PDB file of C-alpha atoms in Angstrom:
ATOM      1  CA  GLN A 378     106.411  92.142  85.105  1.00  0.00           C
ATOM      2  CA  GLN A 379     105.460  88.758  86.473  1.00  0.00           C
ATOM      3  CA  GLN A 380     102.180  87.179  83.923  1.00  0.00           C
ATOM      4  CA  VAL A 381     100.379  84.852  84.277  1.00  0.00           C
ATOM      5  CA  LYS A 382      98.902  83.862  80.342  1.00  0.00           C
ATOM      6  CA  GLN A 383      95.390  82.611  80.283  1.00  0.00           C
ATOM      7  CA  SER A 384      93.194  81.333  77.606  1.00  0.00           C
ATOM      8  CA  PRO A 385      90.947  81.006  75.936  1.00  0.00           C
ATOM      9  CA  GLN A 386      89.399  85.163  76.158  1.00  0.00           C
ATOM     10  CA  SER A 387      86.517  83.382  75.993  1.00  0.00           C
ATOM     11  CA  LEU A 388      84.021  79.654  75.980  1.00  0.00           C
ATOM     12  CA  ILE A 389      80.536  79.154  74.849  1.00  0.00           C
ATOM     13  CA  VAL A 390      80.151  74.771  76.403  1.00  0.00           C
ATOM     14  CA  GLN A 391      76.040  73.093  76.107  1.00  0.00           C
ATOM     15  CA  LYS A 392      75.024  72.551  80.479  1.00  0.00           C
ATOM     16  CA  GLY A 393      76.433  69.312  81.373  1.00  0.00           C
ATOM     17  CA  GLY A 394      79.935  70.206  79.073  1.00  0.00           C
ATOM     18  CA  ILE A 395      82.941  70.182  81.030  1.00  0.00           C
ATOM     19  CA  SER A 396      84.739  73.903  81.127  1.00  0.00           C
ATOM     20  CA  ILE A 397      88.696  73.636  80.788  1.00  0.00           C
ATOM     21  CA  ILE A 398      90.807  77.006  80.749  1.00  0.00           C
ATOM     22  CA  ASN A 399      94.504  76.635  80.979  1.00  0.00           C
ATOM     23  CA  CYS A 400      96.605  79.229  82.309  1.00  0.00           C
ATOM     24  CA  ALA A 401     100.815  79.685  82.044  1.00  0.00           C
ATOM     25  CA  TYR A 402     103.429  81.077  83.846  1.00  0.00           C
ATOM     26  CA  GLU A 403     107.167  81.869  84.059  1.00  0.00           C
ATOM     27  CA  ASN A 404     108.070  82.676  87.876  1.00  0.00           C
ATOM     28  CA  THR A 405     109.693  79.514  89.475  1.00  0.00           C
ATOM     29  CA  ALA A 406     109.120  81.852  92.379  1.00  0.00           C
ATOM     30  CA  PHE A 407     105.205  81.284  92.893  1.00  0.00           C
ATOM     31  CA  ASP A 408     104.570  78.739  95.008  1.00  0.00           C
ATOM     32  CA  TYR A 409     100.538  79.850  95.392  1.00  0.00           C
ATOM     33  CA  PHE A 410      98.068  79.037  92.205  1.00  0.00           C
ATOM     34  CA  PRO A 411      94.337  79.813  93.447  1.00  0.00           C
ATOM     35  CA  TRP A 412      91.212  80.504  90.509  1.00  0.00           C
ATOM     36  CA  TYR A 413      88.747  83.203  91.219  1.00  0.00           C
ATOM     37  CA  GLN A 414      85.332  83.644  89.676  1.00  0.00           C
ATOM     38  CA  GLN A 415      84.120  86.497  89.128  1.00  0.00           C
ATOM     39  CA  PHE A 416      79.544  87.399  88.497  1.00  0.00           C
ATOM     40  CA  PRO A 417      79.286  90.655  86.889  1.00  0.00           C
ATOM     41  CA  GLY A 418      78.726  93.564  89.237  1.00  0.00           C
ATOM     42  CA  LYS A 419      80.882  91.533  91.714  1.00  0.00           C
ATOM     43  CA  GLY A 420      84.213  91.141  92.929  1.00  0.00           C
ATOM     44  CA  PRO A 421      86.423  88.386  92.213  1.00  0.00           C
ATOM     45  CA  ALA A 422      85.863  85.671  94.765  1.00  0.00           C
ATOM     46  CA  LEU A 423      87.913  82.960  94.912  1.00  0.00           C
ATOM     47  CA  LEU A 424      86.795  78.988  94.086  1.00  0.00           C
ATOM     48  CA  ILE A 425      89.569  76.840  94.203  1.00  0.00           C
ATOM     49  CA  ALA A 426      94.020  77.116  94.502  1.00  0.00           C
ATOM     50  CA  ILE A 427      96.601  74.582  94.493  1.00  0.00           C
ATOM     51  CA  ARG A 428     100.883  74.632  96.108  1.00  0.00           C
ATOM     52  CA  PRO A 429     102.076  73.641  92.985  1.00  0.00           C
ATOM     53  CA  ASP A 430     103.543  70.313  95.235  1.00  0.00           C
ATOM     54  CA  VAL A 431     100.305  68.945  93.719  1.00  0.00           C
ATOM     55  CA  SER A 432      99.570  67.364  90.603  1.00  0.00           C
ATOM     56  CA  GLU A 433      95.667  67.489  90.909  1.00  0.00           C
ATOM     57  CA  LYS A 434      92.895  69.425  93.296  1.00  0.00           C
ATOM     58  CA  LYS A 435      89.596  68.186  93.360  1.00  0.00           C
ATOM     59  CA  GLU A 436      86.156  70.229  94.917  1.00  0.00           C
ATOM     60  CA  GLY A 437      83.469  69.041  93.992  1.00  0.00           C
ATOM     61  CA  ARG A 438      82.820  69.903  90.232  1.00  0.00           C
ATOM     62  CA  PHE A 439      85.743  72.261  90.474  1.00  0.00           C
ATOM     63  CA  THR A 440      89.726  70.686  90.182  1.00  0.00           C
ATOM     64  CA  ILE A 441      92.432  72.101  89.006  1.00  0.00           C
ATOM     65  CA  SER A 442      95.421  69.972  86.705  1.00  0.00           C
ATOM     66  CA  PHE A 443      99.067  70.452  87.808  1.00  0.00           C
ATOM     67  CA  ASN A 444     101.566  70.359  85.756  1.00  0.00           C
ATOM     68  CA  LYS A 445     104.666  71.444  87.726  1.00  0.00           C
ATOM     69  CA  SER A 446     108.177  71.132  84.219  1.00  0.00           C
ATOM     70  CA  ALA A 447     105.389  72.821  81.803  1.00  0.00           C
ATOM     71  CA  LYS A 448     104.496  76.128  84.147  1.00  0.00           C
ATOM     72  CA  GLN A 449     100.829  74.552  83.108  1.00  0.00           C
ATOM     73  CA  PHE A 450      98.015  74.492  84.950  1.00  0.00           C
ATOM     74  CA  SER A 451      93.719  74.633  84.295  1.00  0.00           C
ATOM     75  CA  LEU A 452      90.102  74.799  84.956  1.00  0.00           C
ATOM     76  CA  HIS A 453      88.033  71.820  84.773  1.00  0.00           C
ATOM     77  CA  ILE A 454      84.604  72.457  85.384  1.00  0.00           C
ATOM     78  CA  MET A 455      83.283  69.391  85.575  1.00  0.00           C
ATOM     79  CA  ASP A 456      78.773  69.309  84.597  1.00  0.00           C
ATOM     80  CA  SER A 457      78.635  73.023  83.747  1.00  0.00           C
ATOM     81  CA  GLN A 458      75.754  74.722  84.208  1.00  0.00           C
ATOM     82  CA  PRO A 459      73.958  77.446  83.342  1.00  0.00           C
ATOM     83  CA  GLY A 460      75.018  79.325  87.267  1.00  0.00           C
ATOM     84  CA  ASP A 461      78.205  79.154  86.270  1.00  0.00           C
ATOM     85  CA  SER A 462      78.132  80.786  83.860  1.00  0.00           C
ATOM     86  CA  ALA A 463      81.216  83.762  85.029  1.00  0.00           C
ATOM     87  CA  THR A 464      84.605  85.022  84.407  1.00  0.00           C
ATOM     88  CA  TYR A 465      87.386  82.706  85.725  1.00  0.00           C
ATOM     89  CA  PHE A 466      90.940  84.382  86.416  1.00  0.00           C
ATOM     90  CA  CYS A 467      92.995  82.280  87.527  1.00  0.00           C
ATOM     91  CA  ALA A 468      96.100  83.856  89.276  1.00  0.00           C
ATOM     92  CA  ALA A 469      99.646  83.673  90.746  1.00  0.00           C
ATOM     93  CA  VAL A 470     101.264  85.102  94.114  1.00  0.00           C
ATOM     94  CA  VAL A 471     104.203  84.172  95.811  1.00  0.00           C
ATOM     95  CA  GLY A 472     102.760  84.204  99.313  1.00  0.00           C
ATOM     96  CA  SER A 473     105.531  86.313 101.557  1.00  0.00           C
ATOM     97  CA  GLN A 474     104.461  88.769  99.166  1.00  0.00           C
ATOM     98  CA  GLY A 475     101.067  87.967  99.185  1.00  0.00           C
ATOM     99  CA  ASN A 476     100.456  90.620  95.374  1.00  0.00           C
ATOM    100  CA  LEU A 477      98.121  88.947  93.065  1.00  0.00           C
ATOM    101  CA  ILE A 478      99.222  88.039  89.592  1.00  0.00           C
ATOM    102  CA  PHE A 479      96.186  87.840  87.629  1.00  0.00           C
ATOM    103  CA  GLY A 480      95.378  87.040  84.203  1.00  0.00           C
ATOM    104  CA  LYS A 481      92.869  88.810  81.326  1.00  0.00           C
ATOM    105  CA  GLY A 482      90.788  85.968  82.305  1.00  0.00           C
ATOM    106  CA  THR A 483      88.496  83.769  80.898  1.00  0.00           C
ATOM    107  CA  LYS A 484      84.071  84.403  80.083  1.00  0.00           C
ATOM    108  CA  LEU A 485      82.328  81.779  80.073  1.00  0.00           C
ATOM    109  CA  SER A 486      78.966  80.858  79.116  1.00  0.00           C
ATOM    110  CA  VAL A 487      77.031  77.744  79.694  1.00  0.00           C
ATOM    111  CA  LYS A 488      74.195  76.979  77.562  1.00  0.00           C
ATOM    112  CA  PRO A 489      70.917  75.108  78.995  1.00  0.00           C
TER     113      PRO A 489
ATOM    114  CA  GLU B 934      78.730  87.746 107.028  1.00  0.00           C
ATOM    115  CA  ALA B 935      80.945  90.800 106.672  1.00  0.00           C
ATOM    116  CA  GLU B 936      81.942  92.546 103.834  1.00  0.00           C
ATOM    117  CA  VAL B 937      84.139  94.973 101.930  1.00  0.00           C
ATOM    118  CA  ALA B 938      82.864  98.126 100.465  1.00  0.00           C
ATOM    119  CA  GLN B 939      83.348 100.619  98.434  1.00  0.00           C
ATOM    120  CA  SER B 940      82.080 103.444  97.105  1.00  0.00           C
ATOM    121  CA  PRO B 941      80.431 105.437  94.735  1.00  0.00           C
ATOM    122  CA  ARG B 942      79.487 102.362  93.063  1.00  0.00           C
ATOM    123  CA  TYR B 943      80.064 104.147  89.927  1.00  0.00           C
ATOM    124  CA  LYS B 944      81.733 107.338  88.845  1.00  0.00           C
ATOM    125  CA  ILE B 945      81.319 109.593  85.292  1.00  0.00           C
ATOM    126  CA  THR B 946      83.681 112.448  86.042  1.00  0.00           C
ATOM    127  CA  GLU B 947      85.494 114.638  82.954  1.00  0.00           C
ATOM    128  CA  LYS B 948      88.700 114.435  82.462  1.00  0.00           C
ATOM    129  CA  SER B 949      90.887 116.344  84.110  1.00  0.00           C
ATOM    130  CA  GLN B 950      88.871 116.534  86.673  1.00  0.00           C
ATOM    131  CA  ALA B 951      89.779 114.776  90.079  1.00  0.00           C
ATOM    132  CA  VAL B 952      87.830 111.864  92.020  1.00  0.00           C
ATOM    133  CA  ALA B 953      88.645 109.478  94.382  1.00  0.00           C
ATOM    134  CA  PHE B 954      87.533 106.806  96.423  1.00  0.00           C
ATOM    135  CA  TRP B 955      86.554 105.297  99.711  1.00  0.00           C
ATOM    136  CA  CYS B 956      87.001 101.574 100.822  1.00  0.00           C
ATOM    137  CA  ASP B 957      85.881  99.720 104.294  1.00  0.00           C
ATOM    138  CA  PRO B 958      87.624  96.842 105.459  1.00  0.00           C
ATOM    139  CA  ILE B 959      86.363  93.925 106.697  1.00  0.00           C
ATOM    140  CA  SER B 960      86.978  94.596 110.668  1.00  0.00           C
ATOM    141  CA  GLY B 961      89.882  93.372 112.495  1.00  0.00           C
ATOM    142  CA  HIS B 962      91.842  92.940 108.833  1.00  0.00           C
ATOM    143  CA  ALA B 963      95.140  94.679 108.698  1.00  0.00           C
ATOM    144  CA  THR B 964      95.783  94.077 104.553  1.00  0.00           C
ATOM    145  CA  LEU B 965      94.691  96.597 102.490  1.00  0.00           C
ATOM    146  CA  TYR B 966      94.598  95.502  98.884  1.00  0.00           C
ATOM    147  CA  TRP B 967      93.625  98.429  96.224  1.00  0.00           C
ATOM    148  CA  TYR B 968      93.288  97.467  92.017  1.00  0.00           C
ATOM    149  CA  ARG B 969      92.796  98.763  88.838  1.00  0.00           C
ATOM    150  CA  GLN B 970      91.007  95.895  86.239  1.00  0.00           C
ATOM    151  CA  ILE B 971      90.412  97.640  82.807  1.00  0.00           C
ATOM    152  CA  LEU B 972      87.224  95.620  81.674  1.00  0.00           C
ATOM    153  CA  GLY B 973      88.506  92.573  79.892  1.00  0.00           C
ATOM    154  CA  GLN B 974      91.211  92.266  81.570  1.00  0.00           C
ATOM    155  CA  GLY B 975      92.749  91.325  84.923  1.00  0.00           C
ATOM    156  CA  PRO B 976      92.837  92.632  88.027  1.00  0.00           C
ATOM    157  CA  GLU B 977      96.097  94.754  88.760  1.00  0.00           C
ATOM    158  CA  LEU B 978      97.386  96.095  92.155  1.00  0.00           C
ATOM    159  CA  LEU B 979      98.119  99.749  92.554  1.00  0.00           C
ATOM    160  CA  VAL B 980      99.342  99.413  96.411  1.00  0.00           C
ATOM    161  CA  GLN B 981      99.506  97.641  99.459  1.00  0.00           C
ATOM    162  CA  PHE B 982      98.568  99.092 103.187  1.00  0.00           C
ATOM    163  CA  GLN B 983      99.151  97.290 106.042  1.00  0.00           C
ATOM    164  CA  ASP B 984      97.840  98.723 108.819  1.00  0.00           C
ATOM    165  CA  GLU B 985      98.571 102.451 108.063  1.00  0.00           C
ATOM    166  CA  SER B 986     101.981 102.230 106.484  1.00  0.00           C
ATOM    167  CA  VAL B 987     101.920 102.061 102.727  1.00  0.00           C
ATOM    168  CA  VAL B 988     103.807  97.689 101.536  1.00  0.00           C
ATOM    169  CA  ASP B 989     104.418  98.408  97.448  1.00  0.00           C
ATOM    170  CA  ASP B 990     102.923 100.953  96.079  1.00  0.00           C
ATOM    171  CA  SER B 991     105.531  99.750  93.108  1.00  0.00           C
ATOM    172  CA  GLN B 992     102.605  99.636  90.248  1.00  0.00           C
ATOM    173  CA  LEU B 993     101.302 102.800  91.501  1.00  0.00           C
ATOM    174  CA  PRO B 994     101.061 105.835  88.996  1.00  0.00           C
ATOM    175  CA  LYS B 995     102.199 108.924  90.985  1.00  0.00           C
ATOM    176  CA  ASP B 996     102.008 111.236  89.325  1.00  0.00           C
ATOM    177  CA  ARG B 997      98.443 111.387  89.863  1.00  0.00           C
ATOM    178  CA  PHE B 998      97.453 108.834  91.764  1.00  0.00           C
ATOM    179  CA  SER B 999      97.441 109.395  95.118  1.00  0.00           C
ATOM    180  CA  ALA B1000      96.128 106.349  98.649  1.00  0.00           C
ATOM    181  CA  GLU B1001      95.843 106.741 102.025  1.00  0.00           C
ATOM    182  CA  ARG B1002      94.448 104.787 104.868  1.00  0.00           C
ATOM    183  CA  LEU B1003      95.658 106.938 107.453  1.00  0.00           C
ATOM    184  CA  LYS B1004      93.844 105.991 110.975  1.00  0.00           C
ATOM    185  CA  GLY B1005      95.260 102.428 109.547  1.00  0.00           C
ATOM    186  CA  VAL B1006      90.878 101.493 108.758  1.00  0.00           C
ATOM    187  CA  ASP B1007      89.930 101.954 105.732  1.00  0.00           C
ATOM    188  CA  SER B1008      91.041 104.464 102.862  1.00  0.00           C
ATOM    189  CA  THR B1009      90.566 106.774 100.095  1.00  0.00           C
ATOM    190  CA  LEU B1010      91.887 106.721  96.323  1.00  0.00           C
ATOM    191  CA  LYS B1011      92.247 109.803  94.435  1.00  0.00           C
ATOM    192  CA  ILE B1012      93.553 110.877  91.878  1.00  0.00           C
ATOM    193  CA  GLN B1013      93.414 113.851  89.852  1.00  0.00           C
ATOM    194  CA  PRO B1014      93.453 114.741  87.066  1.00  0.00           C
ATOM    195  CA  ALA B1015      91.697 111.742  85.588  1.00  0.00           C
ATOM    196  CA  GLU B1016      92.561 110.920  82.630  1.00  0.00           C
ATOM    197  CA  LEU B1017      90.295 108.803  79.142  1.00  0.00           C
ATOM    198  CA  GLY B1018      93.041 105.780  80.407  1.00  0.00           C
ATOM    199  CA  ASP B1019      91.616 105.787  83.683  1.00  0.00           C
ATOM    200  CA  SER B1020      88.375 103.969  83.121  1.00  0.00           C
ATOM    201  CA  ALA B1021      88.260 101.027  84.440  1.00  0.00           C
ATOM    202  CA  MET B1022      86.640  98.967  88.135  1.00  0.00           C
ATOM    203  CA  TYR B1023      88.442 100.218  90.554  1.00  0.00           C
ATOM    204  CA  LEU B1024      88.360  96.840  93.450  1.00  0.00           C
ATOM    205  CA  CYS B1025      89.418  96.990  97.589  1.00  0.00           C
ATOM    206  CA  ALA B1026      89.977  94.083  99.100  1.00  0.00           C
ATOM    207  CA  SER B1027      91.173  93.529 102.663  1.00  0.00           C
ATOM    208  CA  ASP B1028      93.085  90.437 104.225  1.00  0.00           C
ATOM    209  CA  ARG B1029      93.881  89.460 108.216  1.00  0.00           C
ATOM    210  CA  PHE B1030      96.989  88.089 107.362  1.00  0.00           C
ATOM    211  CA  GLN B1031      99.882  89.852 105.927  1.00  0.00           C
ATOM    212  CA  GLN B1032     100.790  86.775 103.575  1.00  0.00           C
ATOM    213  CA  TYR B1033      99.149  85.909 101.335  1.00  0.00           C
ATOM    214  CA  SER B1034      97.051  82.341 102.500  1.00  0.00           C
ATOM    215  CA  GLY B1035      93.977  82.249 100.179  1.00  0.00           C
ATOM    216  CA  ASN B1036      91.189  82.162 101.660  1.00  0.00           C
ATOM    217  CA  THR B1037      91.485  84.824 103.533  1.00  0.00           C
ATOM    218  CA  ILE B1038      91.744  87.786 100.459  1.00  0.00           C
ATOM    219  CA  TYR B1039      87.956  89.445  99.874  1.00  0.00           C
ATOM    220  CA  PHE B1040      86.715  91.981  96.971  1.00  0.00           C
ATOM    221  CA  GLY B1041      84.372  95.033  97.395  1.00  0.00           C
ATOM    222  CA  GLU B1042      82.608  94.817  94.573  1.00  0.00           C
ATOM    223  CA  GLY B1043      84.001  97.907  92.938  1.00  0.00           C
ATOM    224  CA  SER B1044      83.299 101.167  92.114  1.00  0.00           C
ATOM    225  CA  TRP B1045      83.151 102.227  88.138  1.00  0.00           C
ATOM    226  CA  LEU B1046      85.266 104.881  87.035  1.00  0.00           C
ATOM    227  CA  THR B1047      83.846 106.469  82.882  1.00  0.00           C
ATOM    228  CA  VAL B1048      86.123 109.320  82.667  1.00  0.00           C
ATOM    229  CA  VAL B1049      84.402 111.270  79.281  1.00  0.00           C
TER     230      VAL B1049
END
């Protein structure tokens, strides 16, 4: 089974701090790497995504850094806010197959 | 705003009983997915439909799970008999494209199953 390994399992950050979540993969056929945000009782929602031909993508306070040679990618949340408290999942997909492979998730708590 | 509807939201069932979940995708979305999310883990694909046809059910435990999308619109996921290890959230998602494109796949709020 293809896997995406995610760490840490949980993360506590002070308001205004930087949250960093890391993921690693093995399958070089993956060609799209999205991050999903999930609030309690809700389904996952797309947050930001990157393709392997780009090393970094930024959208507002959220940045993905991608290291193709190391087969690693990470999510950085700048100026973390209590409203960012949620579970974050990295994922990978072979676009032609359409099957999202999720990491195990990181529960982020941002303390006021 | 259009959304993927799922019911029931919560279900408690006894071991060995049958249980069914229903999903109504966003109108016009040809692709429908069922995922299982065990507490503390990421969603895992159970089955993917394109219209009424199964595209991928390789991870569906076919001895007890079945899924159908008879008219290519709404879908039902059934478990019979339920086992304790089936306790999880069952997520439905839909997409207007067959190939994943990121911002066109939408997840429902899920159906929580507890097997006692």
